[in-house]
mmCIF file of C-alpha atoms and ligand atoms in Angstrom:
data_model
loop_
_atom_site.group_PDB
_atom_site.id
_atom_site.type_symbol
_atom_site.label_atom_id
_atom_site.label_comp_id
_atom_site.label_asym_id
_atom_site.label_seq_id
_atom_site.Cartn_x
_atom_site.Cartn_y
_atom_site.Cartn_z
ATOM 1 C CA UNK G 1 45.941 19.477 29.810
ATOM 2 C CA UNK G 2 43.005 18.160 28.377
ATOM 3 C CA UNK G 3 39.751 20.965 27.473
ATOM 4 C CA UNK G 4 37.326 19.552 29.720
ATOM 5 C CA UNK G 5 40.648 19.487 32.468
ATOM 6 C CA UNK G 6 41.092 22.951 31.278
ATOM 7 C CA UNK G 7 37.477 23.922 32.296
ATOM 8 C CA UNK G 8 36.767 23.007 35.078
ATOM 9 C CA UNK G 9 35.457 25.174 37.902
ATOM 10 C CA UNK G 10 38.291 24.788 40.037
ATOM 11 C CA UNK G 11 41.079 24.877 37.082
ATOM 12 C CA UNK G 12 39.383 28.242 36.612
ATOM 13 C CA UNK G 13 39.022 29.498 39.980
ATOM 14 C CA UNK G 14 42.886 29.000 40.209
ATOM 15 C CA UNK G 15 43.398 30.461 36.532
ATOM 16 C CA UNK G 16 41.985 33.623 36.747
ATOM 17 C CA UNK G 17 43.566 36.664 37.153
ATOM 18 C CA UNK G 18 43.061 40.409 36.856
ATOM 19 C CA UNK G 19 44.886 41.475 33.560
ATOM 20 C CA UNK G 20 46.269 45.198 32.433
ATOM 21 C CA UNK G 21 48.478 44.043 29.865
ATOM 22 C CA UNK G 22 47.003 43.651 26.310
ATOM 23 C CA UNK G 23 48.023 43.022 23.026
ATOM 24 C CA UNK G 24 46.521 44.133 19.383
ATOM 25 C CA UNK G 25 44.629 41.185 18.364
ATOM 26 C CA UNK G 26 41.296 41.302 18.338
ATOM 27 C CA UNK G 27 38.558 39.405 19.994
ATOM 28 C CA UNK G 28 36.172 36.883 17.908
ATOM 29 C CA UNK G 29 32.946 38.049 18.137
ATOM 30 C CA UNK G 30 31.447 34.580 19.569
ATOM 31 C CA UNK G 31 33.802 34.417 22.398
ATOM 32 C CA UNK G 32 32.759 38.297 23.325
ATOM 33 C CA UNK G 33 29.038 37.046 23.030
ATOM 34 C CA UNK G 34 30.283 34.028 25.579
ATOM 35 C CA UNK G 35 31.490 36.142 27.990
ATOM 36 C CA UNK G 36 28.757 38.355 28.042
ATOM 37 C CA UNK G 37 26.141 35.704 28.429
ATOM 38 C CA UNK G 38 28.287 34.401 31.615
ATOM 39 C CA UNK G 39 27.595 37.878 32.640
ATOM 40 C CA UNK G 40 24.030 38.360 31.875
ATOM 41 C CA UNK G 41 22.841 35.810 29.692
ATOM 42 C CA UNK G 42 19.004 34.201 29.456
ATOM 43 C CA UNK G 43 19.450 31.008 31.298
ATOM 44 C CA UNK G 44 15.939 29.712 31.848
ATOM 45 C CA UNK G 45 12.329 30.216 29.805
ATOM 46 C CA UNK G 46 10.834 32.560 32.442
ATOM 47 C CA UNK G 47 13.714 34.875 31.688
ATOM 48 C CA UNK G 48 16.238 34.115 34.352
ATOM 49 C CA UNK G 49 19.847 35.145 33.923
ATOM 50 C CA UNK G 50 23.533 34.048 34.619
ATOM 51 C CA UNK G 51 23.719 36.010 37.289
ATOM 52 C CA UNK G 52 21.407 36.255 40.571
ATOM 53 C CA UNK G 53 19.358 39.012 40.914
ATOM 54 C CA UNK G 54 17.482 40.237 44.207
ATOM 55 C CA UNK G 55 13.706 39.495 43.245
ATOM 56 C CA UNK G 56 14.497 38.883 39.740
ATOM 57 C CA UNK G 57 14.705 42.441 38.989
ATOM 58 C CA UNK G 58 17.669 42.533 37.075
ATOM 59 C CA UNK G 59 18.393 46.471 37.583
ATOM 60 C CA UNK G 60 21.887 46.049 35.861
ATOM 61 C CA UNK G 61 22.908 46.537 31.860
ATOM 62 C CA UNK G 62 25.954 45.652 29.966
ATOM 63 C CA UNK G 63 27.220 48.467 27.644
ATOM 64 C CA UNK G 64 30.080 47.250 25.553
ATOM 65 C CA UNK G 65 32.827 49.120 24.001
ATOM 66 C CA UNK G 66 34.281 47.444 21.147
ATOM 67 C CA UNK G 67 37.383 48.677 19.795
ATOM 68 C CA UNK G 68 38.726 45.380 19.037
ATOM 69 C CA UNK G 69 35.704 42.859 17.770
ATOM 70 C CA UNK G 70 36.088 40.591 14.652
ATOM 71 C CA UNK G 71 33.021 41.376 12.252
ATOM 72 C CA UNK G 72 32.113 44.249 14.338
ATOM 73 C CA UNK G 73 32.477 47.319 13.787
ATOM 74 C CA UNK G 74 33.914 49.829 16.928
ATOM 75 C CA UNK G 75 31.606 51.763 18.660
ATOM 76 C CA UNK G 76 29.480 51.356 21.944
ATOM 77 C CA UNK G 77 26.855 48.737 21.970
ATOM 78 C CA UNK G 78 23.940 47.560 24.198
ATOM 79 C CA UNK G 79 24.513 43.708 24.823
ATOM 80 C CA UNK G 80 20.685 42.407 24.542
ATOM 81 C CA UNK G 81 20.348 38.751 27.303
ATOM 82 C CA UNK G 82 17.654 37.848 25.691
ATOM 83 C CA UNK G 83 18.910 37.037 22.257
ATOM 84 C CA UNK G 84 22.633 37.282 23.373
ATOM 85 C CA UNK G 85 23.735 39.873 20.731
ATOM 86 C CA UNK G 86 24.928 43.287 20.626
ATOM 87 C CA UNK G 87 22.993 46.087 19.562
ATOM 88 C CA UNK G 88 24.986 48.950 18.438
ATOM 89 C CA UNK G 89 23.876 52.219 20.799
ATOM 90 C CA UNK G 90 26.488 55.004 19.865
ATOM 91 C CA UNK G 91 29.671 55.590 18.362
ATOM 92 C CA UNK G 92 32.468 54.354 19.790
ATOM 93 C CA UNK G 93 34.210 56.878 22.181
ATOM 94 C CA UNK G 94 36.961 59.046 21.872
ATOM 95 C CA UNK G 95 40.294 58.017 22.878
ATOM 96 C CA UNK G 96 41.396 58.826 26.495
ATOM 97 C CA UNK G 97 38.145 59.839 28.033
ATOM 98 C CA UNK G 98 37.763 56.381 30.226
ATOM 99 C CA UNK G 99 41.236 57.041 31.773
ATOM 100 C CA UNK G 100 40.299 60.633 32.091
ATOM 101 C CA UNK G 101 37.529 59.732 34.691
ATOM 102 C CA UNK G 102 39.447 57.353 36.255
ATOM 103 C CA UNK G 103 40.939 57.885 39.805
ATOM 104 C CA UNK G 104 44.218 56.534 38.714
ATOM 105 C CA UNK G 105 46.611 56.166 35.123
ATOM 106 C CA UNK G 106 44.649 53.284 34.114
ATOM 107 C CA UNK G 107 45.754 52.759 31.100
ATOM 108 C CA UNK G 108 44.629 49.411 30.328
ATOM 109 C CA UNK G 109 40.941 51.471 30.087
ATOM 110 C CA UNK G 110 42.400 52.625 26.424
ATOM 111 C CA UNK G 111 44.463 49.100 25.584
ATOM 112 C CA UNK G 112 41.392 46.682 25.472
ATOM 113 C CA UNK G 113 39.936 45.049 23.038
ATOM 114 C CA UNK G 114 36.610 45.887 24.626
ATOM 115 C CA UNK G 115 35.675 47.868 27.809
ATOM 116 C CA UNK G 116 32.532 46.022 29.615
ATOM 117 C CA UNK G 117 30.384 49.003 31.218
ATOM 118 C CA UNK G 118 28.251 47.328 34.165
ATOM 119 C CA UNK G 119 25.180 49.600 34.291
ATOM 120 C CA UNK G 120 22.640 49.937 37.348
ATOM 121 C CA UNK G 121 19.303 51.584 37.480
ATOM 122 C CA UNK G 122 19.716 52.919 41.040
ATOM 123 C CA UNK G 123 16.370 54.544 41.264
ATOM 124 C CA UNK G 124 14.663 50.988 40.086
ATOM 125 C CA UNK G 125 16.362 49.282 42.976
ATOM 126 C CA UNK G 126 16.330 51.862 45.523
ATOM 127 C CA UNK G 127 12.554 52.300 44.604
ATOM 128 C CA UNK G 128 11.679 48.730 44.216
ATOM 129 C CA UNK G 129 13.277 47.646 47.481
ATOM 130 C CA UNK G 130 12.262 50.608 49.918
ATOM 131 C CA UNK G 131 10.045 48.439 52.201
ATOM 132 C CA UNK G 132 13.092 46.813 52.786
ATOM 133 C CA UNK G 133 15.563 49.667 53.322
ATOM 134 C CA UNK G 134 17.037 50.455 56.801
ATOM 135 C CA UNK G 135 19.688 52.892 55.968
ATOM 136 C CA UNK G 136 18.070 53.921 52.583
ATOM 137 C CA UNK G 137 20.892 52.264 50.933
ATOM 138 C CA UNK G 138 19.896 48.937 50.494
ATOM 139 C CA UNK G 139 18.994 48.635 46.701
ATOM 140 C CA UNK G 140 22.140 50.431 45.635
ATOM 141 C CA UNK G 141 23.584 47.441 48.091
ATOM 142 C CA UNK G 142 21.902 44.932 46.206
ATOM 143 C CA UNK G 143 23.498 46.347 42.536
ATOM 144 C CA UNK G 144 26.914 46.549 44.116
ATOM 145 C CA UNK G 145 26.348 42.880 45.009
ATOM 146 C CA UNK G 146 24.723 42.036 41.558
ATOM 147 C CA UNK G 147 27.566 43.333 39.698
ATOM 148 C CA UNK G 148 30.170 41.999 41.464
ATOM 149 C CA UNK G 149 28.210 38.478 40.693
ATOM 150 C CA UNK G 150 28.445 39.464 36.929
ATOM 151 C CA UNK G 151 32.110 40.531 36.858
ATOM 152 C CA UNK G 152 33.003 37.123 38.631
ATOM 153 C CA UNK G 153 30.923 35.249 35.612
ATOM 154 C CA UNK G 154 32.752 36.818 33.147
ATOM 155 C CA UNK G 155 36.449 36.754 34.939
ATOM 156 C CA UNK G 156 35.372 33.081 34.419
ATOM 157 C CA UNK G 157 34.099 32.823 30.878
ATOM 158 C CA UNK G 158 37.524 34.776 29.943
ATOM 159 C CA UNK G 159 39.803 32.460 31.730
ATOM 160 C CA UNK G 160 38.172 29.694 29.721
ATOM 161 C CA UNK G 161 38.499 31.485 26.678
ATOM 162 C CA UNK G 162 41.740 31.949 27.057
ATOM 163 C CA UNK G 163 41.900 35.556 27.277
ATOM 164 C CA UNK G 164 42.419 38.085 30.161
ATOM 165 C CA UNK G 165 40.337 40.809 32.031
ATOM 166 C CA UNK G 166 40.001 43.172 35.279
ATOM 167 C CA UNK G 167 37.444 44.996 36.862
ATOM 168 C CA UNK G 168 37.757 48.638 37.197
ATOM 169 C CA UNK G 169 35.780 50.071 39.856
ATOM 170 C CA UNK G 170 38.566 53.396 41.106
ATOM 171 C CA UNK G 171 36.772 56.151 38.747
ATOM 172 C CA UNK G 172 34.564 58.971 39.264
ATOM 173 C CA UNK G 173 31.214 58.384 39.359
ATOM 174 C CA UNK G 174 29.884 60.964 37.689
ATOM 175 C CA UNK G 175 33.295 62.097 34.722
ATOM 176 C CA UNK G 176 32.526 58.240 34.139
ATOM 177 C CA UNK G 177 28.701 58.837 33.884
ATOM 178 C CA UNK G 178 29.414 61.835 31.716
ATOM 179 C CA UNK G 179 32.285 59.819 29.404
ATOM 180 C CA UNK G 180 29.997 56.999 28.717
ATOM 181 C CA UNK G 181 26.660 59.484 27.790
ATOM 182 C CA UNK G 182 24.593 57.505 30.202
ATOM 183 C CA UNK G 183 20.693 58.340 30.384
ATOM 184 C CA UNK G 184 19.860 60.302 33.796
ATOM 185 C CA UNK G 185 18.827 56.704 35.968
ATOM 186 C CA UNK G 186 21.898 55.025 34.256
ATOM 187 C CA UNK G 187 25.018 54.541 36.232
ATOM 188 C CA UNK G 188 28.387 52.659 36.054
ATOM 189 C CA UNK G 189 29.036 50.483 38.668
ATOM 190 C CA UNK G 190 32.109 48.943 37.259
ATOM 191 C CA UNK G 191 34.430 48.910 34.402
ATOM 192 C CA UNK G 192 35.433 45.421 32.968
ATOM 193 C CA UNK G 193 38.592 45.457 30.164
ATOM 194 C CA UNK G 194 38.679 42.212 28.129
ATOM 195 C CA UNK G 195 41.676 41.742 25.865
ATOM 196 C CA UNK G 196 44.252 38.921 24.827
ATOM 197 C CA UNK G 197 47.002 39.115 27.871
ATOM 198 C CA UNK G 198 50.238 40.894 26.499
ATOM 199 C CA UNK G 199 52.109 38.934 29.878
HETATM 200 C C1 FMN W 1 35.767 46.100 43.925
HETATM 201 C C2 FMN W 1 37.016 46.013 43.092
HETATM 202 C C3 FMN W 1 37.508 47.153 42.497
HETATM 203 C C4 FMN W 1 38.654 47.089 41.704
HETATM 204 N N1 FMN W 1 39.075 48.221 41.076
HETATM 205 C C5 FMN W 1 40.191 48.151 40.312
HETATM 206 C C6 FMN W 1 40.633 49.316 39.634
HETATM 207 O O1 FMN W 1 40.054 50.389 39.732
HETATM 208 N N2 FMN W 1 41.723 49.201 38.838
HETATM 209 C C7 FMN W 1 42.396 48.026 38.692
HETATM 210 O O2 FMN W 1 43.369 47.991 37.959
HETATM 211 N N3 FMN W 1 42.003 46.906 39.338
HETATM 212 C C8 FMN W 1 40.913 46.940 40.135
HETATM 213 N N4 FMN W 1 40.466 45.810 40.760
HETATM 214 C C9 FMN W 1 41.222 44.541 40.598
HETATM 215 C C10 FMN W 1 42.042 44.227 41.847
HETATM 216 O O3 FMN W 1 43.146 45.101 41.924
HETATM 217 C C11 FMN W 1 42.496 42.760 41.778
HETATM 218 O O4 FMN W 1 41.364 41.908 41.828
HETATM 219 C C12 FMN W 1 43.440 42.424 42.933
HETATM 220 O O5 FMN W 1 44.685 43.053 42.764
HETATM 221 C C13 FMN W 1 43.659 40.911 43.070
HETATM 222 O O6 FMN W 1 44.252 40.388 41.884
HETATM 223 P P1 FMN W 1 43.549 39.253 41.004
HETATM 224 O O7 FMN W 1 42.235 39.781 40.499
HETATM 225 O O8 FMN W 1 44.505 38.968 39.906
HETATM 226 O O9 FMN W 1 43.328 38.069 41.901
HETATM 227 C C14 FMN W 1 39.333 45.847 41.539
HETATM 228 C C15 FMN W 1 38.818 44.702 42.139
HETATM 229 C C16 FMN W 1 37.670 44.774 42.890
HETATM 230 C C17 FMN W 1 37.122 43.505 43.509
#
């Protein structure tokens, strides 16, 4: 199979698959910079991103664990869409305390090469779309939607790359808000592990 074969949407679509299997090796920095652009990436000049976003508001973060990262050194890092690089945030956490707020033994939490934290700013959305709400609910919605949209970019961008990935969404909220030393309007709305497939 040719790359551009090996690329295309539809070879991808059929390629991807959630992953909990990893091995050591880690992840070149570029290709962790790739996927993070599918998922959040500048794409246009007025500041538009990979991903939709209701209104433009883009009420979601990426903060990246790296454990694993050639030429970078582990700890947890704020992934920046404008310039597409990481800036380092904290040190890297200690072992076990993803899995610990998870609902199940997700291991694969502790085996990747880097742990993808999608981050909403509930109040911002909730706030910014009350005009619209019906049920109250509908910016928090809109960042479950958004998020998804971001974790489908970068199942994507990691099937292309060759490596392997799955979302993470059965934790509790607020052991996983704690484990991650999120702000007080930051909150994780999904877990992504990224990690050369061990299967
Ligand atoms: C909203 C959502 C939450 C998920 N949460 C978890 C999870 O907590 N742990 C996990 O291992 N996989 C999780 N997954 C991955 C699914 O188990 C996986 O997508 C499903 O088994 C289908 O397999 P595939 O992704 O390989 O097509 C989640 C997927 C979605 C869409």
């Amino acid at each position: 199979m040719d790359a551009s074969t090996a690329t295309t949407l539809q070879n991808l679509l059929a390629r991807r698959r959630s992953v909990r299997r990893y091995t050591d090796e880690a992840v070149p920095l570029s290709t962790l910079l790739n996927i993070l652009s599918a998922g959040q990436g500048r794409t246009s000049a007025e500041g538009k991103r990979a991903a939709p976003s209701a209104h433009a508001l883009y009420p979601l973060t990426l903060g990246v664990i790296v454990r694993r990262v050639e030429g970078l050194q582990p700890g947890f890092y704020a992934f920046d869409p404008e310039s597409a690089q990481l800036k380092l945030s904290g040190p890297d956490l200690e072992a076990g305390v993803l899995n610990e707020a998870a609902l199940g033994d997700e291991t694969w939490l502790e085996d990747a090469a880097v742990v993808v934290a999608i981050i909403g700013n509930r109040e911002l959305a909730l706030q910014h779309f009350a005009e619209q709400q019906t049920d109250g609910l509908r910016g928090a919605r809109y960042i479950d939607f958004e998020a998804g949209a971001v974790a489908q970019n970068m199942y994507l961008a990691v099937t292309a790359e060759g490596l392997g990935s799955v979302v993470v969404m059965g934790f509790d909220d607020a052991a996983m808000k704690s484990a991650l030393k999120l702000g007080e309007s930051s909150h994780p709305v999904a877990l992504f592990c990224v990690g050369r497939s061990a299967d």
